[in-house]
């Protein structure tokens, strides 16, 4: 656990609001970082997190490896009853691939779904393969199930009207990204055509609103490098895209019960930091809420709003070793 002096640093690092307003959706004050705890650092490199609340317990998932990229990578599952004390529930491994970018969700029938991709040990028939695993309790997991198309990295899964949706992006040329859907969480089929987007599009946050409208925040690297917000109505074959005006690495996006959209990810300007924003879905404008204690190799947050607070898992190397952190954040009132 971090020391009191470090908590003071966390609070002191909360950002003043961006001068760019987003109309009625814009918050009137910054968020307040209430606490930040380091919850795991046992592997040489601990990174790429996600977070979920399931059966009155917290589950945090991430990759353990020898470095940011290494031949051996496994997916660690932590659990906690109070968000303060964490223990390992499982370690998902592979003999054929470096497992990466763990994402976790709750299925409509009350199971945990772990999603990730494998950088296949070469020689192999493909460069990458996406997988899902299922569990009743977070400790015992099914065998890996191959999903999506080879060399299409199927990012986090979002469940809507009993089906699983996820955006997959090509890890080989030509670059592309596409929406996938599964009725059973095991067989995924492409929905519509590849996204009509220029550049190297990849990681995403995906939200379905009550009226069925889908919002997709997608990272882009290279030139152009601004993230885009996509909007589509059922059956999600026709997307419109707007720039959010800046780079967002390792994005996650959720919608609160009051309608607000909260985004977490990496900001590069002034050095890499893990940042929280509020998003106006109509204008696609981001307003900064807070910067978490972070730097260097950092980002890939998991976001859960629970008990009136935003809980954020993320990783960072600002203290030297790349480790997993958990922050509790008080969002501005509406």
Short mmCIF file of C-alpha atoms in Angstrom, two decimals:
data_model
loop_
_atom_site.label_atom_id
_atom_site.label_comp_id
_atom_site.label_asym_id
_atom_site.label_seq_id
_atom_site.Cartn_x
_atom_site.Cartn_y
_atom_site.Cartn_z
CA UNK A 1 0.00 0.00 0.00
CA UNK A 2 1.22 3.51 -0.74
CA UNK A 3 2.29 5.87 1.98
CA UNK A 4 0.25 8.87 3.15
CA UNK A 5 2.71 11.25 1.50
CA UNK A 6 2.04 9.54 -1.82
CA UNK A 7 -1.70 9.98 -1.39
CA UNK A 8 -1.05 13.66 -0.98
CA UNK A 9 0.88 13.61 -4.24
CA UNK A 10 -2.04 11.82 -5.92
CA UNK A 11 -4.47 14.49 -4.80
CA UNK A 12 -2.08 17.23 -5.76
CA UNK A 13 -1.83 15.85 -9.27
CA UNK A 14 -5.52 16.28 -10.04
CA UNK A 15 -5.86 18.54 -13.00
CA UNK A 16 -7.49 21.92 -13.34
CA UNK A 17 -10.25 21.76 -15.89
CA UNK A 18 -9.39 22.10 -19.54
CA UNK A 19 -10.38 25.47 -20.98
CA UNK A 20 -12.22 23.68 -23.76
CA UNK A 21 -15.86 23.46 -22.71
CA UNK A 22 -18.32 20.93 -24.03
CA UNK A 23 -21.60 22.71 -23.49
CA UNK A 24 -24.17 21.22 -21.15
CA UNK A 25 -22.12 18.04 -20.85
CA UNK A 26 -19.09 19.87 -19.43
CA UNK A 27 -18.23 19.37 -15.72
CA UNK A 28 -17.93 22.49 -13.61
CA UNK A 29 -14.96 21.31 -11.53
CA UNK A 30 -12.13 18.76 -11.66
CA UNK A 31 -12.35 15.28 -10.21
CA UNK A 32 -10.67 14.51 -6.88
CA UNK A 33 -8.30 11.57 -6.50
CA UNK A 34 -9.20 10.07 -3.11
CA UNK A 35 -6.66 7.24 -2.94
CA UNK A 36 -4.13 5.33 -5.03
CA UNK A 37 -2.77 1.93 -3.99
CA UNK A 38 -0.23 -0.30 -5.65
CA UNK A 39 -1.94 -3.71 -5.69
CA UNK A 40 0.53 -5.93 -7.60
CA UNK A 41 4.16 -5.90 -8.72
CA UNK A 42 5.31 -9.51 -8.47
CA UNK A 43 6.23 -10.09 -12.12
CA UNK A 44 9.09 -8.28 -13.89
CA UNK A 45 6.46 -6.41 -15.94
CA UNK A 46 2.81 -6.02 -14.82
CA UNK A 47 0.56 -4.20 -17.28
CA UNK A 48 -2.59 -3.79 -19.41
CA UNK A 49 -5.41 -3.94 -16.85
CA UNK A 50 -9.16 -4.25 -16.60
CA UNK A 51 -11.56 -4.18 -13.66
CA UNK A 52 -15.03 -5.56 -12.89
CA UNK A 53 -17.40 -5.99 -9.95
CA UNK A 54 -18.88 -9.50 -9.76
CA UNK A 55 -20.81 -11.27 -6.95
CA UNK A 56 -19.83 -8.59 -4.41
CA UNK A 57 -16.15 -8.98 -5.22
CA UNK A 58 -13.63 -7.00 -7.23
CA UNK A 59 -11.70 -8.70 -10.02
CA UNK A 60 -8.68 -7.06 -11.62
CA UNK A 61 -6.97 -8.69 -14.61
CA UNK A 62 -3.69 -7.87 -16.36
CA UNK A 63 -0.69 -9.34 -18.14
CA UNK A 64 2.44 -10.59 -16.42
CA UNK A 65 5.59 -10.88 -18.52
CA UNK A 66 9.30 -10.32 -18.72
CA UNK A 67 8.81 -6.93 -20.38
CA UNK A 68 6.37 -4.84 -22.39
CA UNK A 69 6.88 -7.44 -25.11
CA UNK A 70 8.29 -10.87 -24.22
CA UNK A 71 7.95 -14.45 -25.40
CA UNK A 72 6.20 -15.52 -22.21
CA UNK A 73 3.13 -13.60 -21.09
CA UNK A 74 0.28 -14.79 -18.86
CA UNK A 75 -3.01 -13.30 -17.68
CA UNK A 76 -3.25 -12.79 -13.92
CA UNK A 77 -6.64 -12.61 -12.17
CA UNK A 78 -6.77 -10.85 -8.78
CA UNK A 79 -9.76 -10.72 -6.45
CA UNK A 80 -10.69 -8.58 -3.46
CA UNK A 81 -13.71 -8.18 -1.21
CA UNK A 82 -12.93 -4.58 -0.19
CA UNK A 83 -10.70 -3.16 -2.92
CA UNK A 84 -7.87 -2.83 -0.39
CA UNK A 85 -6.60 -6.37 0.10
CA UNK A 86 -5.95 -8.40 -3.04
CA UNK A 87 -5.02 -12.00 -3.69
CA UNK A 88 -4.38 -14.06 -6.79
CA UNK A 89 -7.40 -16.04 -8.00
CA UNK A 90 -5.87 -17.52 -11.16
CA UNK A 91 -3.07 -17.35 -13.72
CA UNK A 92 -4.05 -18.15 -17.30
CA UNK A 93 -1.10 -19.37 -19.37
CA UNK A 94 -0.30 -20.59 -22.87
CA UNK A 95 2.48 -22.73 -24.31
CA UNK A 96 1.83 -21.37 -27.81
CA UNK A 97 1.63 -17.61 -27.33
CA UNK A 98 2.45 -14.51 -25.33
CA UNK A 99 -0.98 -13.74 -23.84
CA UNK A 100 -1.71 -10.00 -23.78
CA UNK A 101 -4.22 -7.29 -22.87
CA UNK A 102 -6.60 -9.04 -20.50
CA UNK A 103 -10.16 -7.68 -20.48
CA UNK A 104 -12.93 -8.94 -18.20
CA UNK A 105 -16.71 -8.69 -18.32
CA UNK A 106 -19.85 -10.26 -16.84
CA UNK A 107 -22.02 -12.29 -19.19
CA UNK A 108 -25.82 -12.05 -19.30
CA UNK A 109 -26.07 -15.49 -17.66
CA UNK A 110 -23.88 -14.49 -14.72
CA UNK A 111 -20.40 -15.74 -15.61
CA UNK A 112 -17.06 -14.01 -15.91
CA UNK A 113 -15.64 -13.67 -19.41
CA UNK A 114 -11.91 -13.10 -19.83
CA UNK A 115 -10.76 -11.88 -23.25
CA UNK A 116 -7.24 -11.49 -24.57
CA UNK A 117 -5.02 -12.05 -27.55
CA UNK A 118 -2.00 -14.24 -28.10
CA UNK A 119 1.14 -13.19 -29.95
CA UNK A 120 1.74 -16.62 -31.42
CA UNK A 121 5.17 -18.20 -31.12
CA UNK A 122 6.60 -18.44 -34.60
CA UNK A 123 6.56 -20.24 -36.90
CA UNK A 124 2.77 -20.29 -36.85
CA UNK A 125 -0.08 -19.88 -39.31
CA UNK A 126 -0.79 -16.34 -38.06
CA UNK A 127 0.79 -13.54 -36.05
CA UNK A 128 -2.01 -13.12 -33.50
CA UNK A 129 -5.11 -14.99 -32.34
CA UNK A 130 -7.83 -13.72 -30.00
CA UNK A 131 -9.24 -15.89 -27.21
CA UNK A 132 -11.95 -15.95 -24.55
CA UNK A 133 -12.19 -17.95 -21.33
CA UNK A 134 -15.19 -18.37 -18.99
CA UNK A 135 -15.50 -18.89 -15.24
CA UNK A 136 -18.19 -19.28 -12.60
CA UNK A 137 -16.04 -17.89 -9.77
CA UNK A 138 -12.91 -16.23 -11.22
CA UNK A 139 -10.64 -19.04 -10.01
CA UNK A 140 -11.39 -21.96 -12.34
CA UNK A 141 -11.37 -21.03 -16.01
CA UNK A 142 -12.37 -22.88 -19.16
CA UNK A 143 -9.92 -23.80 -21.86
CA UNK A 144 -9.10 -21.04 -24.33
CA UNK A 145 -11.64 -20.55 -27.11
CA UNK A 146 -10.36 -19.03 -30.37
CA UNK A 147 -12.57 -16.15 -31.50
CA UNK A 148 -12.65 -13.76 -34.44
CA UNK A 149 -10.35 -13.93 -37.43
CA UNK A 150 -6.61 -14.68 -37.21
CA UNK A 151 -4.54 -11.48 -37.13
CA UNK A 152 -7.55 -9.46 -35.98
CA UNK A 153 -7.07 -8.46 -32.35
CA UNK A 154 -10.53 -8.63 -30.82
CA UNK A 155 -10.44 -5.99 -28.11
CA UNK A 156 -12.61 -5.86 -24.96
CA UNK A 157 -16.10 -7.39 -25.18
CA UNK A 158 -19.26 -5.45 -24.39
CA UNK A 159 -22.57 -7.25 -23.80
CA UNK A 160 -25.79 -5.77 -25.19
CA UNK A 161 -29.24 -7.38 -25.52
CA UNK A 162 -27.79 -10.79 -24.72
CA UNK A 163 -25.03 -10.63 -27.36
CA UNK A 164 -21.31 -9.93 -27.15
CA UNK A 165 -19.79 -7.17 -29.27
CA UNK A 166 -16.17 -6.24 -29.79
CA UNK A 167 -14.01 -4.35 -32.25
CA UNK A 168 -11.17 -6.26 -33.86
CA UNK A 169 -8.23 -4.56 -35.54
CA UNK A 170 -5.77 -5.96 -38.04
CA UNK A 171 -2.24 -6.57 -36.75
CA UNK A 172 -0.84 -6.95 -40.29
CA UNK A 173 -1.10 -4.88 -43.46
CA UNK A 174 -3.47 -3.66 -44.72
CA UNK A 175 -4.67 -1.93 -41.54
CA UNK A 176 -8.37 -2.30 -40.78
CA UNK A 177 -10.88 -2.43 -37.93
CA UNK A 178 -14.29 -4.05 -37.80
CA UNK A 179 -17.16 -4.81 -35.43
CA UNK A 180 -17.80 -8.40 -34.35
CA UNK A 181 -20.91 -9.88 -32.75
CA UNK A 182 -21.57 -13.21 -31.01
CA UNK A 183 -24.87 -14.64 -29.83
CA UNK A 184 -23.20 -17.28 -27.66
CA UNK A 185 -19.91 -15.60 -26.68
CA UNK A 186 -17.93 -18.19 -28.64
CA UNK A 187 -18.65 -17.74 -32.34
CA UNK A 188 -18.02 -14.19 -33.54
CA UNK A 189 -19.07 -12.86 -36.95
CA UNK A 190 -18.28 -9.54 -38.57
CA UNK A 191 -21.04 -6.92 -38.57
CA UNK A 192 -21.14 -4.78 -41.72
CA UNK A 193 -18.03 -3.64 -43.56
CA UNK A 194 -14.64 -2.64 -42.18
CA UNK A 195 -14.68 0.83 -40.61
CA UNK A 196 -14.12 3.64 -43.13
CA UNK A 197 -11.26 5.20 -41.16
CA UNK A 198 -7.80 6.31 -42.26
CA UNK A 199 -4.65 5.38 -40.37
CA UNK A 200 -3.65 2.73 -37.88
CA UNK A 201 -6.84 2.27 -35.85
CA UNK A 202 -6.68 -0.24 -33.02
CA UNK A 203 -7.80 -0.29 -29.34
CA UNK A 204 -11.34 0.71 -28.42
CA UNK A 205 -13.89 1.49 -25.75
CA UNK A 206 -17.45 0.49 -26.67
CA UNK A 207 -20.72 1.61 -25.03
CA UNK A 208 -24.34 0.84 -25.89
CA UNK A 209 -26.90 3.40 -24.72
CA UNK A 210 -30.41 2.58 -23.51
CA UNK A 211 -31.92 3.44 -26.91
CA UNK A 212 -29.50 1.04 -28.61
CA UNK A 213 -27.12 3.68 -29.94
CA UNK A 214 -23.53 2.43 -30.01
CA UNK A 215 -20.55 4.69 -29.23
CA UNK A 216 -17.04 3.53 -30.09
CA UNK A 217 -13.89 5.39 -29.02
CA UNK A 218 -11.00 4.18 -31.16
CA UNK A 219 -7.28 4.86 -30.80
CA UNK A 220 -5.17 5.79 -33.81
CA UNK A 221 -1.39 5.77 -34.07
CA UNK A 222 0.99 7.27 -36.60
CA UNK A 223 -0.39 10.02 -38.82
CA UNK A 224 -3.18 10.85 -38.07
CA UNK A 225 -2.98 10.08 -34.35
CA UNK A 226 -6.14 11.65 -32.93
CA UNK A 227 -8.72 9.28 -31.46
CA UNK A 228 -12.16 9.09 -33.04
CA UNK A 229 -15.65 8.68 -31.63
CA UNK A 230 -17.94 6.54 -33.77
CA UNK A 231 -21.73 6.46 -33.52
CA UNK A 232 -24.10 3.87 -34.98
CA UNK A 233 -27.68 2.72 -34.57
CA UNK A 234 -28.85 -0.91 -34.83
CA UNK A 235 -27.85 -3.05 -36.69
CA UNK A 236 -24.50 -1.19 -36.37
CA UNK A 237 -23.51 -1.35 -40.02
CA UNK A 238 -23.38 2.43 -40.65
CA UNK A 239 -20.92 4.45 -38.54
CA UNK A 240 -20.20 8.16 -38.41
CA UNK A 241 -16.88 9.32 -36.95
CA UNK A 242 -15.71 12.52 -35.26
CA UNK A 243 -12.27 13.41 -33.95
CA UNK A 244 -11.96 13.89 -30.18
CA UNK A 245 -9.10 16.28 -30.87
CA UNK A 246 -6.26 14.40 -29.19
CA UNK A 247 -4.48 11.09 -28.79
CA UNK A 248 -5.95 8.53 -26.35
CA UNK A 249 -3.90 5.37 -25.80
CA UNK A 250 -5.31 2.20 -24.25
CA UNK A 251 -8.82 3.69 -24.08
CA UNK A 252 -11.72 2.62 -21.92
CA UNK A 253 -15.11 4.32 -21.89
CA UNK A 254 -18.18 3.84 -19.67
CA UNK A 255 -21.53 5.58 -19.31
CA UNK A 256 -22.80 6.43 -15.84
CA UNK A 257 -26.43 6.07 -14.75
CA UNK A 258 -26.83 9.86 -15.02
CA UNK A 259 -25.81 9.73 -18.68
CA UNK A 260 -22.25 11.02 -18.42
CA UNK A 261 -19.51 9.38 -20.47
CA UNK A 262 -16.19 8.84 -18.69
CA UNK A 263 -13.00 7.98 -20.58
CA UNK A 264 -9.64 6.74 -19.31
CA UNK A 265 -6.43 6.32 -21.27
CA UNK A 266 -2.93 7.55 -21.96
CA UNK A 267 -2.15 11.15 -22.85
CA UNK A 268 1.21 11.78 -24.54
CA UNK A 269 1.56 15.57 -24.41
CA UNK A 270 4.08 16.54 -21.72
CA UNK A 271 5.09 12.90 -21.19
CA UNK A 272 2.94 9.79 -20.93
CA UNK A 273 0.30 9.93 -18.18
CA UNK A 274 -2.88 8.01 -17.39
CA UNK A 275 -5.70 10.55 -17.59
CA UNK A 276 -9.45 10.65 -16.97
CA UNK A 277 -11.73 12.69 -19.20
CA UNK A 278 -15.42 13.43 -19.55
CA UNK A 279 -16.71 13.01 -23.10
CA UNK A 280 -19.52 14.90 -24.76
CA UNK A 281 -20.97 12.27 -27.14
CA UNK A 282 -22.64 14.91 -29.32
CA UNK A 283 -19.56 17.01 -30.04
CA UNK A 284 -16.92 14.29 -29.39
CA UNK A 285 -15.02 16.74 -27.20
CA UNK A 286 -12.99 15.62 -24.19
CA UNK A 287 -12.64 17.58 -20.95
CA UNK A 288 -9.85 16.53 -18.59
CA UNK A 289 -10.92 15.54 -15.10
CA UNK A 290 -7.76 14.23 -13.44
CA UNK A 291 -4.28 12.86 -14.02
CA UNK A 292 -3.43 9.78 -11.99
CA UNK A 293 0.07 9.30 -10.52
CA UNK A 294 1.73 7.76 -13.57
CA UNK A 295 4.47 8.01 -16.14
CA UNK A 296 6.64 6.13 -18.57
CA UNK A 297 5.04 2.83 -19.50
CA UNK A 298 1.44 3.47 -18.40
CA UNK A 299 -2.30 3.37 -19.22
CA UNK A 300 -4.86 0.65 -20.09
CA UNK A 301 -7.32 1.51 -17.32
CA UNK A 302 -10.33 -0.44 -16.17
CA UNK A 303 -13.27 1.73 -15.05
CA UNK A 304 -16.09 0.83 -12.66
CA UNK A 305 -18.50 3.28 -10.99
CA UNK A 306 -19.44 1.84 -7.60
CA UNK A 307 -20.80 3.36 -4.36
CA UNK A 308 -20.66 6.88 -5.78
CA UNK A 309 -16.97 6.63 -6.73
CA UNK A 310 -15.05 5.87 -9.89
CA UNK A 311 -12.70 2.92 -9.35
CA UNK A 312 -9.78 2.83 -11.78
CA UNK A 313 -7.26 0.05 -12.34
CA UNK A 314 -4.20 0.96 -14.40
CA UNK A 315 -0.50 0.27 -14.72
CA UNK A 316 2.49 2.57 -14.56
CA UNK A 317 6.28 2.65 -14.28
CA UNK A 318 6.60 6.07 -12.60
CA UNK A 319 8.02 4.43 -9.45
CA UNK A 320 10.53 2.39 -11.43
CA UNK A 321 9.01 -1.06 -11.81
CA UNK A 322 5.95 -1.41 -14.02
CA UNK A 323 3.18 -2.18 -11.51
CA UNK A 324 -0.59 -2.36 -11.10
CA UNK A 325 -2.44 0.44 -9.29
CA UNK A 326 -5.98 1.03 -8.11
CA UNK A 327 -7.38 4.55 -7.70
CA UNK A 328 -10.63 5.80 -6.21
CA UNK A 329 -11.87 9.04 -7.71
CA UNK A 330 -14.66 11.43 -6.73
CA UNK A 331 -16.20 12.77 -9.92
CA UNK A 332 -17.62 16.29 -10.12
CA UNK A 333 -21.32 16.62 -9.37
CA UNK A 334 -23.64 17.19 -12.30
#
